[in-house]
GROMACS .gro file of C-alpha atoms in nm:
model
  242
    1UNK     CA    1   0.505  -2.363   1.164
    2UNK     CA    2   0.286  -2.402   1.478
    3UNK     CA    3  -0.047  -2.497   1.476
    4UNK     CA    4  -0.279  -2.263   1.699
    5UNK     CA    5  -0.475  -2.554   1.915
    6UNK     CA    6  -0.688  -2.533   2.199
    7UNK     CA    7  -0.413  -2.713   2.388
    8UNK     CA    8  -0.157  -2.435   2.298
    9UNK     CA    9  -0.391  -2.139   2.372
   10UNK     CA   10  -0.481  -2.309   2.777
   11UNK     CA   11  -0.123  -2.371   2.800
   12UNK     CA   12   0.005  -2.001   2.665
   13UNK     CA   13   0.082  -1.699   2.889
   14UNK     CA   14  -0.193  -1.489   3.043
   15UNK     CA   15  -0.166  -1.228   3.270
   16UNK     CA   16  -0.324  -0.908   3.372
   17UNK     CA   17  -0.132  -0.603   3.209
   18UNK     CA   18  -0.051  -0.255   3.280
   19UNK     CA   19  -0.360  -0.100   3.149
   20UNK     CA   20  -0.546  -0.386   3.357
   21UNK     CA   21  -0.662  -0.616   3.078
   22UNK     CA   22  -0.668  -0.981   3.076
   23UNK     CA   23  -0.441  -1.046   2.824
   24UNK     CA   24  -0.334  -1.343   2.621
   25UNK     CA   25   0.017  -1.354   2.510
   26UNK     CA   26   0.044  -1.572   2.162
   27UNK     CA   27   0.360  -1.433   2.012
   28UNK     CA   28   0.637  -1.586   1.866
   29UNK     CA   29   0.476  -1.938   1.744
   30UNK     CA   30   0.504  -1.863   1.434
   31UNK     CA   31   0.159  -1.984   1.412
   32UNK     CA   32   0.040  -1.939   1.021
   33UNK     CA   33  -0.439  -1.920   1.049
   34UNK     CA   34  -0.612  -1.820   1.319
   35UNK     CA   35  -0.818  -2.110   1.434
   36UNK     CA   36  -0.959  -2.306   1.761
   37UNK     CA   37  -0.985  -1.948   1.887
   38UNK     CA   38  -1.351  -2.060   2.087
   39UNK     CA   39  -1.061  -2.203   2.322
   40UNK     CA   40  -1.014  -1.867   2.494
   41UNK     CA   41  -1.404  -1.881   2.602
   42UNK     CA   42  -1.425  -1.533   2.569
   43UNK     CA   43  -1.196  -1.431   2.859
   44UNK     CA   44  -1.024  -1.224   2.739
   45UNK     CA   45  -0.977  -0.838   2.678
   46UNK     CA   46  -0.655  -0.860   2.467
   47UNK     CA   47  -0.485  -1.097   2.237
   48UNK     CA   48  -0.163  -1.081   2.167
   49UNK     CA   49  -0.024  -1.241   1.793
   50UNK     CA   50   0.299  -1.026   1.735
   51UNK     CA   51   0.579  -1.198   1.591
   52UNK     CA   52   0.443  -1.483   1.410
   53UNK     CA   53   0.324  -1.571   1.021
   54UNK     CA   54  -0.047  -1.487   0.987
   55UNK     CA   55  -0.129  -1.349   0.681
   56UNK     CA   56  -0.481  -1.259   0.724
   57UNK     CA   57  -0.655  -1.162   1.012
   58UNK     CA   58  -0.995  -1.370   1.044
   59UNK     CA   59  -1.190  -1.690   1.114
   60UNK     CA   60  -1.275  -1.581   1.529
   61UNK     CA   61  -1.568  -1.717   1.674
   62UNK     CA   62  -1.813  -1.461   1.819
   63UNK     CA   63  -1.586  -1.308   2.133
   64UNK     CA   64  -1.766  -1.021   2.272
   65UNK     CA   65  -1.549  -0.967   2.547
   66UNK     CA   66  -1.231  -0.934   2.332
   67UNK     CA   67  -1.144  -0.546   2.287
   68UNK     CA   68  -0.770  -0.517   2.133
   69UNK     CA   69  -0.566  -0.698   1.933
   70UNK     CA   70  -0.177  -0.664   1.836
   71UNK     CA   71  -0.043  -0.818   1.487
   72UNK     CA   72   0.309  -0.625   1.530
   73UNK     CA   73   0.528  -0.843   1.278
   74UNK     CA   74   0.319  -1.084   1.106
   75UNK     CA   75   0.263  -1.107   0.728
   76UNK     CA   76  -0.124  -1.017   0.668
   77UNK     CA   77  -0.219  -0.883   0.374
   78UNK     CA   78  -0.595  -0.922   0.457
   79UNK     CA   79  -0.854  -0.824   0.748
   80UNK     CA   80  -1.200  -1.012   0.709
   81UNK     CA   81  -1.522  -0.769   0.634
   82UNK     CA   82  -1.657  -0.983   0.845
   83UNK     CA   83  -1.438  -0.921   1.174
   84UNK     CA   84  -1.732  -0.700   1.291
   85UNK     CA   85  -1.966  -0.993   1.347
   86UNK     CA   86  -1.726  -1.201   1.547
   87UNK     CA   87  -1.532  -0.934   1.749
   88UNK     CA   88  -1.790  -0.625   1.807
   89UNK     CA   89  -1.646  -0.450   2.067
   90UNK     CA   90  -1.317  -0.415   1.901
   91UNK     CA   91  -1.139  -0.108   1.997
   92UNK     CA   92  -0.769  -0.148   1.926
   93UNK     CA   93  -0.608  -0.310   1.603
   94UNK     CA   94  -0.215  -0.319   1.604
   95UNK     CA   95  -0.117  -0.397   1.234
   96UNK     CA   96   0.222  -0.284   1.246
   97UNK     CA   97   0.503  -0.406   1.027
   98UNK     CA   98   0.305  -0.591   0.802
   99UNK     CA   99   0.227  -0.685   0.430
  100UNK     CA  100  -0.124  -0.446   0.371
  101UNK     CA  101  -0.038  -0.299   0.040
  102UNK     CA  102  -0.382  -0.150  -0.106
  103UNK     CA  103  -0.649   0.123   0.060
  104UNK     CA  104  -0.885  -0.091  -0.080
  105UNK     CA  105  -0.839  -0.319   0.242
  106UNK     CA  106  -0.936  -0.015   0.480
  107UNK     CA  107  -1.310  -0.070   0.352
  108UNK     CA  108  -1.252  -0.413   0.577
  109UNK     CA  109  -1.246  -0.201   0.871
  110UNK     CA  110  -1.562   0.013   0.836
  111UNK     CA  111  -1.802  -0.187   0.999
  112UNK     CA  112  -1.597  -0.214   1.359
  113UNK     CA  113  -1.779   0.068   1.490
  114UNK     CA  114  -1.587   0.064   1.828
  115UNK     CA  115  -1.296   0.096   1.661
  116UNK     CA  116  -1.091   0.394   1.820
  117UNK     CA  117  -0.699   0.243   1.750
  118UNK     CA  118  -0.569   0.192   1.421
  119UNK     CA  119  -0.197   0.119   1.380
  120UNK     CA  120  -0.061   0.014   0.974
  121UNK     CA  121   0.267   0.171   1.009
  122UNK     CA  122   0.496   0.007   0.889
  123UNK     CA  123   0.308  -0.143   0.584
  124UNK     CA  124   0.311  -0.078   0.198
  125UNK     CA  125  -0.073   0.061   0.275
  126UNK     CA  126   0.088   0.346   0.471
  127UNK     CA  127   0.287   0.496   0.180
  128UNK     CA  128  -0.003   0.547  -0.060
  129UNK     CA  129  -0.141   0.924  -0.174
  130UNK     CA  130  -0.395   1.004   0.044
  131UNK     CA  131  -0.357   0.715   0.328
  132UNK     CA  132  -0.445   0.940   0.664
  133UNK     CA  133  -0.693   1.104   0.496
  134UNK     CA  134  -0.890   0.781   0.319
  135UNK     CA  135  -0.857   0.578   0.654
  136UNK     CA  136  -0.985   0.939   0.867
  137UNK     CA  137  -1.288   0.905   0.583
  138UNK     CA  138  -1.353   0.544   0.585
  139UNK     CA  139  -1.355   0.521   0.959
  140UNK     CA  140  -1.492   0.832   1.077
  141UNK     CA  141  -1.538   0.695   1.480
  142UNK     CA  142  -1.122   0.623   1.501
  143UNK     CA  143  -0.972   0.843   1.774
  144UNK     CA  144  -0.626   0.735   1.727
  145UNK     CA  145  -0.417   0.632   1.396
  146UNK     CA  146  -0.059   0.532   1.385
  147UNK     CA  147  -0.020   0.649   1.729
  148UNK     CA  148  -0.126   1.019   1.613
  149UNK     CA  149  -0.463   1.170   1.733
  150UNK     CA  150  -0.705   1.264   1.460
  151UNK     CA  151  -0.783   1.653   1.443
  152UNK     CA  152  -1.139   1.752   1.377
  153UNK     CA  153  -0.952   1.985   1.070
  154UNK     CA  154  -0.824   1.657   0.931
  155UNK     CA  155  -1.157   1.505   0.984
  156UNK     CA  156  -1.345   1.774   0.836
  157UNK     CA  157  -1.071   1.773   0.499
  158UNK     CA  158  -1.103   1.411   0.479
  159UNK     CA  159  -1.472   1.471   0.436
  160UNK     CA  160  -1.430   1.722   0.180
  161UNK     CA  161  -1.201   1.540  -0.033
  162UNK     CA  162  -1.397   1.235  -0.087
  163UNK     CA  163  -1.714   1.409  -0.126
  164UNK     CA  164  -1.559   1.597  -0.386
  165UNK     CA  165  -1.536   1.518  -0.797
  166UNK     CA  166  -1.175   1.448  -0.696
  167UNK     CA  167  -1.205   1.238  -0.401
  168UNK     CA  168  -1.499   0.998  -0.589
  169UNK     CA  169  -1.272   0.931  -0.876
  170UNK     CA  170  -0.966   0.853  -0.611
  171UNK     CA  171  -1.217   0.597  -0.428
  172UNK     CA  172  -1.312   0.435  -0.792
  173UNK     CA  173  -0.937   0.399  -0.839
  174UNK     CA  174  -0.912   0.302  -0.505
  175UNK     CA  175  -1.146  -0.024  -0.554
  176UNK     CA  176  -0.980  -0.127  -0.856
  177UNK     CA  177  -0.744  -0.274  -0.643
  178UNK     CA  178  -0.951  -0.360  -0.353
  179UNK     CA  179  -0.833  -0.769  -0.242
  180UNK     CA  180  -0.599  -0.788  -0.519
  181UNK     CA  181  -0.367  -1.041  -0.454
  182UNK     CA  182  -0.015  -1.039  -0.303
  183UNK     CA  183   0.241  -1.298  -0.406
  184UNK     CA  184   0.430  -1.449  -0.124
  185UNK     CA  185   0.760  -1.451  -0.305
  186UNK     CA  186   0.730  -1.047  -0.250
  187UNK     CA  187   0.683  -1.025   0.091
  188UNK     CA  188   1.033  -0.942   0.243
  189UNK     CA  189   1.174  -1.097   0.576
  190UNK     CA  190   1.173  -0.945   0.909
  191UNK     CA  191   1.449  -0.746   1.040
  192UNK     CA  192   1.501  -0.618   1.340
  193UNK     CA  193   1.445  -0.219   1.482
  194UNK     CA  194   1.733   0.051   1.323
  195UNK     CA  195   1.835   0.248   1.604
  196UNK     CA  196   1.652   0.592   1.421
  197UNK     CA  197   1.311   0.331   1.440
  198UNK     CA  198   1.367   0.290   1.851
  199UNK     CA  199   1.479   0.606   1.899
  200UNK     CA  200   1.116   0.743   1.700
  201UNK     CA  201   0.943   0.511   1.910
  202UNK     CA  202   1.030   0.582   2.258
  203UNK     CA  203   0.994   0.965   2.128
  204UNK     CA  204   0.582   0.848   2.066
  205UNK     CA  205   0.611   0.705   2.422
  206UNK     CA  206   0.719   0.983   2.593
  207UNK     CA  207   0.456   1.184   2.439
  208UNK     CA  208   0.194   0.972   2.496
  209UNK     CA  209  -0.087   1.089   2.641
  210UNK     CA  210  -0.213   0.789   2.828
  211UNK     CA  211  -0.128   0.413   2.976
  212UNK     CA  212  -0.297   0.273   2.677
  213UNK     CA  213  -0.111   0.443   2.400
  214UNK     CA  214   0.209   0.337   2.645
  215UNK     CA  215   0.141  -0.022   2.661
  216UNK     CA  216   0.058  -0.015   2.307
  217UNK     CA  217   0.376   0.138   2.183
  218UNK     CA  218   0.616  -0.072   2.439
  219UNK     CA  219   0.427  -0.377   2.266
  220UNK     CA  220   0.595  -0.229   1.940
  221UNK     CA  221   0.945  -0.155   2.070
  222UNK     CA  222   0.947  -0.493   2.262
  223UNK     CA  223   0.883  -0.654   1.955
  224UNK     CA  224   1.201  -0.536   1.803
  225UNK     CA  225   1.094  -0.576   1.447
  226UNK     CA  226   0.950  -0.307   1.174
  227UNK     CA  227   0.927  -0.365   0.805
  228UNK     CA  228   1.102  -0.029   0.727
  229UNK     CA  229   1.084   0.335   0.839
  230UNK     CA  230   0.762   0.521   0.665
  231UNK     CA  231   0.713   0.855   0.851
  232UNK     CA  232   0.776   0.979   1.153
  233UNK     CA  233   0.590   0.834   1.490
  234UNK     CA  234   0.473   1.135   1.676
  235UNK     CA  235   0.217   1.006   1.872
  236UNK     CA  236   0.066   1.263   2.151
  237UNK     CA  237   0.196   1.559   1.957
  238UNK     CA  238  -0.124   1.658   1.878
  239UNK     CA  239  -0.445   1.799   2.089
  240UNK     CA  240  -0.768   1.568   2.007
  241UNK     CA  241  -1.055   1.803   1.933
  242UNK     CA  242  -1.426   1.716   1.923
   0.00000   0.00000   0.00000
Protein backbone atom coordinates (compact mmCIF):
# COMPACT_ATOMS: atom_id res chain seq x y z
CA UNK A 1 0.00 0.00 0.00
CA UNK A 2 0.88 3.66 -0.77
CA UNK A 3 0.28 6.34 1.35
CA UNK A 4 -1.47 9.41 -0.47
CA UNK A 5 1.04 12.42 0.84
CA UNK A 6 1.33 15.83 -0.14
CA UNK A 7 4.75 14.89 -1.50
CA UNK A 8 3.18 12.18 -3.81
CA UNK A 9 0.24 14.35 -5.03
CA UNK A 10 3.10 17.60 -6.18
CA UNK A 11 5.15 14.93 -7.58
CA UNK A 12 2.12 12.93 -9.57
CA UNK A 13 1.11 13.55 -13.22
CA UNK A 14 -0.94 16.57 -14.24
CA UNK A 15 -1.83 17.61 -17.43
CA UNK A 16 -4.51 19.34 -19.33
CA UNK A 17 -6.89 16.68 -21.04
CA UNK A 18 -8.97 16.32 -24.01
CA UNK A 19 -12.05 17.89 -22.72
CA UNK A 20 -9.58 20.77 -21.43
CA UNK A 21 -9.54 20.09 -17.69
CA UNK A 22 -6.70 20.29 -15.41
CA UNK A 23 -6.45 17.00 -14.43
CA UNK A 24 -4.63 15.05 -11.79
CA UNK A 25 -3.64 11.60 -12.62
CA UNK A 26 -3.44 9.37 -9.17
CA UNK A 27 -3.95 5.88 -10.50
CA UNK A 28 -2.31 2.87 -9.89
CA UNK A 29 -0.76 3.56 -6.21
CA UNK A 30 -2.68 1.42 -4.81
CA UNK A 31 -3.23 4.07 -2.34
CA UNK A 32 -5.88 2.61 0.44
CA UNK A 33 -7.84 6.57 2.33
CA UNK A 34 -8.07 9.54 0.77
CA UNK A 35 -6.08 12.00 2.77
CA UNK A 36 -3.59 15.20 2.51
CA UNK A 37 -5.92 16.01 -0.38
CA UNK A 38 -5.58 20.17 0.70
CA UNK A 39 -2.20 19.38 -1.25
CA UNK A 40 -3.85 19.90 -4.64
CA UNK A 41 -4.80 23.65 -3.46
CA UNK A 42 -7.79 23.45 -5.30
CA UNK A 43 -6.31 23.36 -8.83
CA UNK A 44 -7.80 21.18 -10.12
CA UNK A 45 -10.93 20.26 -12.32
CA UNK A 46 -10.45 16.43 -12.31
CA UNK A 47 -8.96 13.79 -10.15
CA UNK A 48 -8.12 10.81 -11.28
CA UNK A 49 -8.04 7.50 -8.52
CA UNK A 50 -8.69 4.49 -10.95
CA UNK A 51 -6.88 1.48 -10.25
CA UNK A 52 -6.03 1.58 -6.72
CA UNK A 53 -7.63 0.20 -3.13
CA UNK A 54 -9.96 2.89 -1.74
CA UNK A 55 -12.80 1.61 -0.24
CA UNK A 56 -14.73 4.62 0.54
CA UNK A 57 -14.85 7.70 -1.11
CA UNK A 58 -14.44 10.70 1.52
CA UNK A 59 -12.38 12.81 3.93
CA UNK A 60 -11.65 15.96 0.99
CA UNK A 61 -11.09 19.22 2.23
CA UNK A 62 -13.42 21.92 0.85
CA UNK A 63 -12.24 21.97 -3.14
CA UNK A 64 -14.58 24.11 -4.98
CA UNK A 65 -12.84 24.04 -8.07
CA UNK A 66 -12.82 20.20 -8.35
CA UNK A 67 -15.74 19.06 -10.84
CA UNK A 68 -15.17 15.15 -11.75
CA UNK A 69 -13.85 12.40 -10.28
CA UNK A 70 -12.99 8.71 -11.65
CA UNK A 71 -12.87 5.59 -9.07
CA UNK A 72 -12.76 2.98 -12.15
CA UNK A 73 -11.34 -0.19 -10.19
CA UNK A 74 -11.09 0.53 -6.65
CA UNK A 75 -12.90 -1.31 -3.83
CA UNK A 76 -15.45 1.34 -2.23
CA UNK A 77 -18.26 0.24 -0.73
CA UNK A 78 -19.09 3.74 0.70
CA UNK A 79 -19.54 7.52 -0.58
CA UNK A 80 -19.65 10.11 2.40
CA UNK A 81 -23.21 12.09 2.86
CA UNK A 82 -21.09 14.54 3.44
CA UNK A 83 -19.16 14.78 -0.05
CA UNK A 84 -21.54 17.72 -0.82
CA UNK A 85 -19.92 20.05 1.70
CA UNK A 86 -16.38 19.46 0.59
CA UNK A 87 -16.76 19.04 -3.23
CA UNK A 88 -19.95 21.29 -4.32
CA UNK A 89 -19.54 21.65 -7.73
CA UNK A 90 -19.26 18.02 -8.38
CA UNK A 91 -20.51 17.05 -11.70
CA UNK A 92 -19.03 13.70 -12.69
CA UNK A 93 -18.61 10.54 -10.36
CA UNK A 94 -16.94 7.44 -12.11
CA UNK A 95 -17.66 4.44 -9.70
CA UNK A 96 -17.12 1.78 -12.03
CA UNK A 97 -16.05 -1.72 -11.16
CA UNK A 98 -16.44 -1.44 -7.67
CA UNK A 99 -17.75 -3.04 -4.34
CA UNK A 100 -21.32 -0.73 -3.83
CA UNK A 101 -23.68 -3.49 -3.01
CA UNK A 102 -26.92 -1.73 -1.41
CA UNK A 103 -29.38 1.27 -2.94
CA UNK A 104 -29.30 2.38 0.35
CA UNK A 105 -25.82 4.09 -0.51
CA UNK A 106 -27.49 6.16 -3.47
CA UNK A 107 -29.17 8.37 -0.60
CA UNK A 108 -25.19 9.45 -0.20
CA UNK A 109 -25.46 11.09 -3.42
CA UNK A 110 -28.59 13.27 -3.06
CA UNK A 111 -27.22 16.26 -1.78
CA UNK A 112 -24.50 16.84 -4.86
CA UNK A 113 -26.85 18.95 -6.60
CA UNK A 114 -24.46 19.49 -9.63
CA UNK A 115 -24.31 16.15 -10.09
CA UNK A 116 -25.09 15.36 -13.88
CA UNK A 117 -22.65 11.90 -14.29
CA UNK A 118 -23.25 8.89 -12.47
CA UNK A 119 -21.37 5.73 -13.45
CA UNK A 120 -21.88 2.23 -10.83
CA UNK A 121 -21.63 -0.22 -13.51
CA UNK A 122 -19.97 -2.69 -12.78
CA UNK A 123 -20.97 -3.00 -9.04
CA UNK A 124 -23.27 -5.40 -6.98
CA UNK A 125 -25.56 -1.95 -6.57
CA UNK A 126 -26.24 -2.17 -10.32
CA UNK A 127 -27.97 -5.58 -10.29
CA UNK A 128 -30.66 -4.77 -7.73
CA UNK A 129 -34.71 -4.55 -8.69
CA UNK A 130 -35.36 -1.24 -9.42
CA UNK A 131 -31.60 0.32 -9.63
CA UNK A 132 -32.16 2.96 -12.77
CA UNK A 133 -35.24 3.82 -11.57
CA UNK A 134 -34.32 4.46 -7.55
CA UNK A 135 -31.03 6.33 -8.60
CA UNK A 136 -33.39 8.47 -11.60
CA UNK A 137 -35.67 9.16 -8.18
CA UNK A 138 -33.09 9.85 -5.68
CA UNK A 139 -31.17 12.16 -7.92
CA UNK A 140 -33.62 13.81 -9.97
CA UNK A 141 -30.85 16.69 -11.50
CA UNK A 142 -28.51 13.56 -13.10
CA UNK A 143 -28.36 13.93 -16.89
CA UNK A 144 -26.32 10.96 -17.51
CA UNK A 145 -26.22 7.34 -15.70
CA UNK A 146 -24.03 4.48 -16.66
CA UNK A 147 -23.19 6.21 -19.77
CA UNK A 148 -27.07 6.17 -20.81
CA UNK A 149 -29.06 9.51 -20.97
CA UNK A 150 -32.06 9.72 -18.68
CA UNK A 151 -35.51 10.05 -20.62
CA UNK A 152 -38.03 12.42 -19.17
CA UNK A 153 -40.54 8.96 -19.49
CA UNK A 154 -38.09 7.26 -17.17
CA UNK A 155 -37.99 10.29 -15.04
CA UNK A 156 -41.56 10.75 -14.90
CA UNK A 157 -42.03 6.53 -13.98
CA UNK A 158 -39.39 6.82 -11.48
CA UNK A 159 -41.56 9.46 -9.88
CA UNK A 160 -44.55 7.45 -9.97
CA UNK A 161 -43.20 4.42 -8.54
CA UNK A 162 -41.84 5.79 -5.42
CA UNK A 163 -44.66 7.98 -4.78
CA UNK A 164 -46.74 5.08 -4.98
CA UNK A 165 -47.94 2.44 -1.96
CA UNK A 166 -45.46 0.22 -3.83
CA UNK A 167 -42.55 2.35 -4.30
CA UNK A 168 -42.73 3.65 -0.27
CA UNK A 169 -42.62 0.14 0.95
CA UNK A 170 -39.54 -0.64 -1.68
CA UNK A 171 -37.68 2.58 -0.12
CA UNK A 172 -38.48 1.19 3.64
CA UNK A 173 -36.90 -2.04 2.45
CA UNK A 174 -34.48 -0.17 0.79
CA UNK A 175 -33.09 1.54 4.19
CA UNK A 176 -33.02 -1.57 6.00
CA UNK A 177 -29.91 -2.08 4.45
CA UNK A 178 -28.72 1.37 4.07
CA UNK A 179 -24.51 1.30 5.34
CA UNK A 180 -24.71 -2.23 6.16
CA UNK A 181 -21.48 -3.56 6.23
CA UNK A 182 -19.37 -5.42 3.64
CA UNK A 183 -16.78 -7.96 4.72
CA UNK A 184 -13.50 -7.67 2.98
CA UNK A 185 -13.00 -11.38 2.64
CA UNK A 186 -16.04 -11.00 -0.05
CA UNK A 187 -14.81 -8.56 -2.16
CA UNK A 188 -13.35 -10.45 -5.25
CA UNK A 189 -10.00 -9.47 -7.08
CA UNK A 190 -9.65 -7.49 -10.15
CA UNK A 191 -9.50 -8.97 -13.48
CA UNK A 192 -8.89 -7.62 -16.43
CA UNK A 193 -11.59 -6.49 -19.54
CA UNK A 194 -13.29 -9.86 -21.50
CA UNK A 195 -13.12 -9.06 -24.98
CA UNK A 196 -17.42 -8.88 -25.09
CA UNK A 197 -16.66 -5.94 -22.04
CA UNK A 198 -14.19 -3.86 -24.69
CA UNK A 199 -16.00 -4.61 -27.45
CA UNK A 200 -19.47 -3.00 -25.35
CA UNK A 201 -17.37 -0.25 -24.48
CA UNK A 202 -15.95 1.15 -27.55
CA UNK A 203 -19.72 0.47 -28.91
CA UNK A 204 -20.75 3.40 -25.91
CA UNK A 205 -17.85 5.40 -27.44
CA UNK A 206 -18.80 5.46 -30.74
CA UNK A 207 -22.17 6.51 -29.79
CA UNK A 208 -21.29 9.04 -27.65
CA UNK A 209 -22.67 12.10 -28.02
CA UNK A 210 -19.94 14.37 -26.79
CA UNK A 211 -15.96 14.76 -25.82
CA UNK A 212 -16.93 14.35 -22.26
CA UNK A 213 -18.81 11.11 -22.38
CA UNK A 214 -15.53 10.12 -24.77
CA UNK A 215 -12.92 10.92 -22.35
CA UNK A 216 -14.96 9.42 -19.74
CA UNK A 217 -15.45 6.07 -21.34
CA UNK A 218 -11.63 5.83 -22.79
CA UNK A 219 -10.81 6.41 -18.94
CA UNK A 220 -12.81 3.03 -18.52
CA UNK A 221 -11.38 1.01 -21.42
CA UNK A 222 -7.81 2.32 -20.58
CA UNK A 223 -8.23 1.04 -17.32
CA UNK A 224 -8.58 -2.46 -18.54
CA UNK A 225 -10.36 -3.77 -15.51
CA UNK A 226 -14.34 -4.41 -14.75
CA UNK A 227 -15.69 -6.45 -11.93
CA UNK A 228 -17.99 -8.47 -14.29
CA UNK A 229 -20.41 -7.81 -17.18
CA UNK A 230 -23.98 -6.40 -15.72
CA UNK A 231 -25.94 -5.03 -18.76
CA UNK A 232 -25.26 -3.75 -21.74
CA UNK A 233 -23.29 -0.16 -22.16
CA UNK A 234 -25.27 1.76 -24.67
CA UNK A 235 -24.37 5.04 -23.96
CA UNK A 236 -25.70 7.82 -26.65
CA UNK A 237 -28.41 5.47 -27.82
CA UNK A 238 -30.86 7.48 -26.45
CA UNK A 239 -32.28 11.24 -27.21
CA UNK A 240 -32.15 13.41 -23.78
CA UNK A 241 -35.50 15.12 -23.44
CA UNK A 242 -36.36 18.03 -21.14
Amino acid sequence: MVKLTPELIQNSFQRINPVRDRELDLRGYKISVIENMGATLDQFDTIDFSDNDIRKVDNFPLLPRLAHLFFNSNRIVRVSDTLHESLPQLESLILTNNMIQELGEIDNLANLKKLRTLSLMFNPVATKEHYRSYVIYKLPELKLLDFRKIKMKEREEAKALFKSKQGKDIRKEIAKYAGSAVDEDTIAPKRVLQPAEVTAIRKAIDNATNLQEIERLNQILLSGKINGLGGGVTAGDEEMES
